[in-house]
Amino acid sequence: MELTQLSSGVFELRLPIPWEDGRVNCFLLPRGEEVDLIDCGMNGQESLALIRAGAREVAGAKAKIGRLVVTHIHPDHYGGAGELTERDGAQLFLHRLEVPMVHPRYLEIEQLVQEVGYHLQVHGVPHAQVTELKDASRGIKQYVGVAAPALQLDGSETIELGTRSLRVEWTPGHSPGHICLFDRESGLLFVGDQLLPDTSPNVGLHPQSTPDPLDDYLTGLRRLTALKPRLILPAHGRPFDSVLQRVSDLEAHHARRKEQILALIGVEELSAWAVATRVWGRRADLIDRRMALQEGLAHLQSLSREGRLEKLAEPGRVTWRRPSSGR
Ligand SMILES: [Zn+2]
Ligand SMILES: [Zn+2]
């Protein structure tokens, strides 16, 4: 079991997932025999058994799960919630903007699949690819057991987890109700997928996202920097302390991407699909290909919010070009 004590009363448990680098980090915060959790991995017997064994390791043979705070509803963070609330009595805490995404994404998915299909079409995906791309995440629900929250969060609450008081920091962008958790006393910052040491988290515009996710995401990064955290505990990769460096790298990465997109649009009028295939090439993996489109859209949206691009919209078709004065 990959269980590490990071600080007094804070343990990291690395759980297996079938994507990224094969691991998601969840955190165990014991108090007496009760163990509170931040994120819970995907729904699977191996992963759930590791959580239960980890809880016994940190809180003794009679350990029971108490609170489960989920940073956002992606399968690797939320998937085990159904089992843990039903069988282990966990109380789920979730930001309220994540709550309405659960049903269309993991239970009755047909309507969302249709909406995604329409979204792909509007943004220029060729007919022949719309069907395979809209159907690409049908299988994802096997990794998720849904659960009703015991508490819906807005952000800015102080909640007790284990022996710590943590402040909820709402950081939309990667997901509309993504949250981070900050322990002001020790400077520990649990960041979910908001701030990863080795990769730039996917920030995409899609039917369930906020309307300007890239700017939301960057605003969240600046808010986290202002907290002056001592140690960042990400959901993927290893803990790190250089928050300023990492945030400025990510800001520079997105700024460069926006310049690259502006340059390649030049004097043309392009769909987001045309932009994404030029920036990222044609990805073999369907989900990667769809995420490239959504990531491209997030950058295009940010550029048009700044007035550096014009977004031309009519039923069934959206395109982008330089503003007339700057063409
Ligand atoms: Zn995520
Ligand atoms: Zn993740």
XYZ file of C-alpha atoms and ligand atoms in Angstrom:
329
model
C 0.000 0.000 0.000
C 1.369 3.422 -0.991
C 0.507 5.249 2.234
C 2.684 8.136 3.420
C 2.407 10.448 6.405
C 2.879 14.003 5.091
C 2.310 15.944 8.268
C 0.850 15.337 11.705
C -2.610 13.814 11.111
C -2.371 13.969 7.304
C -1.711 10.854 5.214
C -1.516 10.463 1.451
C -2.832 7.249 -0.100
C -2.044 6.625 -3.766
C -4.826 4.740 -5.561
C -4.704 3.024 -8.972
C -6.470 4.584 -11.977
C -6.379 3.450 -15.612
C -5.214 6.813 -17.036
C -2.742 9.684 -16.486
C 0.294 8.276 -14.687
C -1.774 5.473 -13.158
C -2.232 7.065 -9.721
C -4.569 9.460 -7.967
C -3.758 10.737 -4.490
C -6.390 10.752 -1.817
C -5.798 12.071 1.700
C -6.697 10.518 5.030
C -7.177 12.735 8.075
C -7.842 10.645 11.188
C -9.219 11.799 14.503
C -9.536 8.942 16.991
C -11.184 6.026 15.186
C -12.809 8.246 12.576
C -11.043 8.940 9.300
C -12.019 11.858 7.067
C -11.094 11.756 3.382
C -10.236 14.225 0.640
C -11.146 12.508 -2.660
C -11.713 8.775 -2.936
C -10.431 7.370 -6.223
C -12.616 5.559 -8.693
C -15.274 2.952 -8.035
C -13.563 -0.436 -7.924
C -13.068 -3.136 -5.322
C -9.276 -2.875 -5.344
C -9.337 0.892 -4.821
C -12.034 0.759 -2.118
C -10.201 -2.050 -0.292
C -7.071 0.124 -0.228
C -9.033 3.016 1.325
C -10.467 0.739 4.023
C -7.060 -0.807 4.736
C -5.474 2.651 4.800
C -8.094 3.843 7.300
C -7.295 0.870 9.585
C -3.601 1.588 9.237
C -3.970 5.192 10.431
C -6.821 4.806 12.945
C -6.745 1.201 14.167
C -8.837 -1.925 13.598
C -12.137 -0.187 14.419
C -11.553 2.672 11.993
C -14.613 4.085 10.292
C -14.936 6.630 7.502
C -16.352 10.000 8.574
C -16.452 12.906 6.141
C -15.584 12.633 2.467
C -14.779 15.931 0.748
C -14.586 15.599 -3.040
C -12.671 18.279 -4.952
C -14.708 17.678 -8.141
C -16.773 14.913 -9.711
C -14.289 13.461 -12.201
C -14.274 9.655 -11.847
C -10.805 9.427 -10.274
C -11.832 11.783 -7.446
C -15.512 10.998 -6.918
C -15.990 7.454 -8.272
C -15.854 5.638 -4.919
C -18.343 8.019 -3.253
C -21.404 5.811 -3.793
C -19.884 2.792 -2.053
C -18.307 4.840 0.727
C -21.529 6.650 1.610
C -23.732 3.542 1.322
C -21.545 0.878 2.885
C -19.188 2.853 5.096
C -21.501 5.651 6.221
C -19.323 8.442 4.825
C -20.836 11.939 4.674
C -20.176 13.493 1.298
C -19.247 17.193 0.994
C -19.405 18.588 -2.550
C -19.503 22.039 -4.134
C -23.027 22.790 -5.272
C -22.032 23.444 -8.906
C -20.809 19.845 -9.151
C -24.088 18.395 -7.856
C -26.283 18.947 -10.965
C -23.545 17.540 -13.244
C -23.689 14.076 -11.691
C -27.031 12.806 -12.967
C -26.590 13.693 -16.684
C -22.981 12.539 -16.669
C -23.210 9.220 -14.836
C -26.854 8.093 -14.633
C -29.066 9.089 -17.561
C -26.460 10.106 -20.063
C -28.426 10.241 -23.351
C -29.370 13.910 -23.156
C -25.813 15.027 -22.411
C -24.449 12.805 -25.204
C -26.864 14.558 -27.617
C -25.846 17.992 -26.315
C -22.168 17.151 -26.697
C -22.882 15.948 -30.255
C -24.575 19.242 -31.111
C -21.742 21.205 -29.494
C -19.145 19.290 -31.553
C -21.090 19.945 -34.749
C -21.509 23.661 -34.046
C -17.770 23.967 -33.514
C -16.873 22.395 -36.838
C -16.284 18.697 -36.157
C -16.909 16.824 -39.442
C -20.106 14.719 -39.496
C -18.204 11.473 -39.821
C -16.468 12.099 -36.482
C -19.321 13.583 -34.447
C -20.811 10.221 -33.501
C -17.606 8.569 -32.347
C -16.512 11.671 -30.459
C -19.816 12.232 -28.684
C -19.947 8.573 -27.662
C -16.326 8.470 -26.471
C -17.044 8.789 -22.758
C -20.027 6.433 -22.523
C -17.864 3.866 -20.734
C -16.750 6.254 -18.003
C -19.768 5.610 -15.800
C -18.426 2.151 -14.916
C -15.832 3.928 -12.740
C -18.412 5.882 -10.753
C -20.912 5.086 -8.010
C -23.005 8.192 -7.429
C -23.904 9.549 -3.995
C -26.061 12.336 -2.597
C -24.120 14.987 -0.683
C -24.716 15.446 3.030
C -23.506 19.029 2.608
C -23.315 21.282 -0.447
C -20.522 23.846 -0.362
C -20.431 27.346 -1.862
C -16.746 28.040 -1.148
C -15.167 30.027 1.721
C -16.501 27.688 4.430
C -14.245 26.515 7.216
C -14.764 22.807 7.783
C -13.279 20.375 10.280
C -11.439 17.409 8.787
C -9.490 15.111 11.089
C -7.716 17.369 13.574
C -7.552 20.295 11.141
C -9.694 23.290 10.213
C -9.649 23.713 6.447
C -10.979 26.586 4.409
C -12.795 25.752 1.175
C -11.399 27.666 -1.812
C -13.703 27.550 -4.840
C -11.534 27.324 -7.978
C -13.740 26.857 -11.079
C -12.199 26.115 -14.485
C -11.075 22.494 -14.609
C -14.603 21.753 -13.390
C -17.286 24.346 -12.451
C -17.379 23.447 -8.762
C -13.759 22.415 -8.263
C -12.525 23.202 -4.746
C -9.186 23.345 -2.958
C -8.737 23.119 0.822
C -6.360 25.311 2.788
C -5.003 24.753 6.276
C -4.049 28.286 7.251
C -2.238 27.174 10.399
C 0.249 24.836 8.711
C 0.172 26.264 5.182
C -0.903 22.950 3.606
C -2.960 23.399 0.445
C -4.885 20.453 -1.018
C -5.385 21.361 -4.678
C -7.139 18.438 -6.399
C -6.514 18.861 -10.147
C -6.186 22.669 -9.999
C -2.404 22.752 -9.733
C -0.368 19.734 -10.811
C 3.428 19.533 -10.719
C 4.022 17.836 -14.075
C 1.051 18.554 -16.342
C -1.225 21.443 -17.239
C -4.711 20.416 -16.082
C -7.317 20.195 -18.834
C -9.439 23.349 -18.945
C -12.143 23.056 -21.579
C -15.272 24.827 -22.758
C -18.079 22.264 -23.130
C -21.828 21.979 -22.400
C -21.279 21.486 -18.647
C -18.423 23.968 -18.158
C -18.573 27.564 -16.988
C -18.784 29.967 -19.983
C -15.197 31.237 -19.677
C -13.336 28.414 -17.945
C -9.778 29.490 -18.798
C -10.116 32.913 -17.172
C -11.907 31.313 -14.212
C -9.042 28.859 -13.886
C -6.318 31.533 -14.028
C -8.177 33.682 -11.483
C -8.246 30.664 -9.178
C -4.490 30.168 -9.562
C -3.839 33.768 -8.530
C -6.092 33.366 -5.489
C -4.167 30.267 -4.436
C -0.846 32.081 -4.842
C -2.099 34.876 -2.577
C -2.613 32.319 0.205
C 1.170 31.810 0.279
C 0.893 28.058 0.860
C 3.877 26.232 2.315
C 3.221 22.871 0.653
C 0.977 21.965 -2.291
C -0.698 18.547 -2.143
C -1.863 17.681 -5.667
C -4.158 14.825 -6.690
C -1.629 13.633 -9.299
C 2.153 13.657 -8.900
C 4.219 14.471 -5.819
C 3.782 17.288 -3.268
C 5.760 20.455 -4.069
C 6.468 23.844 -2.524
C 7.292 26.188 -5.409
C 3.795 27.566 -5.945
C 4.922 30.886 -7.472
C 7.118 29.178 -10.053
C 4.485 26.609 -10.976
C 1.715 29.197 -11.318
C 3.855 31.508 -13.438
C 4.805 28.540 -15.680
C 1.120 27.707 -16.166
C 0.195 31.348 -16.838
C 2.980 31.593 -19.415
C 1.875 28.315 -21.018
C -1.688 29.580 -21.533
C -0.536 33.023 -22.703
C 1.741 31.369 -25.296
C -1.088 29.124 -26.429
C -3.325 32.142 -26.978
C -0.641 33.906 -29.053
C -0.135 30.723 -31.081
C -3.872 30.544 -31.814
C -4.048 34.233 -32.801
C -1.101 33.783 -35.145
C -2.519 30.728 -36.871
C -5.932 32.332 -37.375
C -4.225 35.178 -39.217
C -6.689 36.596 -41.737
C -8.867 33.496 -41.874
C -12.213 32.784 -40.261
C -11.963 29.383 -38.569
C -14.001 26.958 -36.516
C -12.649 25.791 -33.167
C -12.133 22.352 -34.710
C -9.897 23.804 -37.428
C -7.901 25.624 -34.753
C -7.613 22.580 -32.468
C -6.452 20.220 -35.222
C -3.759 22.718 -36.232
C -2.573 23.243 -32.647
C -2.735 19.678 -31.354
C -2.731 17.604 -34.547
C -5.160 14.731 -34.966
C -5.080 12.758 -31.719
C -5.612 9.015 -32.059
C -7.451 8.704 -28.760
C -11.054 9.933 -29.074
C -11.262 11.478 -25.622
C -7.924 13.263 -26.181
C -9.219 14.575 -29.496
C -12.404 15.896 -27.889
C -10.452 17.436 -25.003
C -8.175 19.201 -27.501
C -11.250 20.811 -29.090
C -12.621 21.853 -25.695
C -9.231 23.174 -24.566
C -8.908 25.120 -27.837
C -12.382 26.553 -27.264
C -11.434 27.732 -23.772
C -8.516 29.708 -25.250
C -10.654 31.095 -28.098
C -13.323 32.181 -25.631
C -10.746 33.967 -23.485
C -9.378 35.742 -26.581
C -12.819 36.933 -27.610
C -13.610 38.077 -24.093
C -10.501 40.255 -24.313
C -11.666 41.557 -27.693
C -8.670 40.069 -29.498
C -10.943 37.774 -31.527
C -14.473 38.072 -32.848
C -16.725 35.121 -32.130
C -19.349 34.827 -34.865
C -22.351 32.762 -33.843
C -25.444 31.619 -35.685
C -27.643 28.559 -35.202
C -25.542 25.505 -35.990
C -22.233 27.294 -36.542
C -19.645 29.258 -34.559
C -16.440 30.680 -36.068
C -13.641 32.998 -34.987
C -11.655 35.743 -36.729
C -9.555 38.798 -35.923
C -11.632 41.947 -35.267
C -12.105 44.013 -38.450
C -9.862 46.855 -37.232
C -7.000 44.481 -36.475
C -7.247 42.369 -39.662
Zn -10.240 16.320 -12.893
Zn -7.766 13.914 -11.637
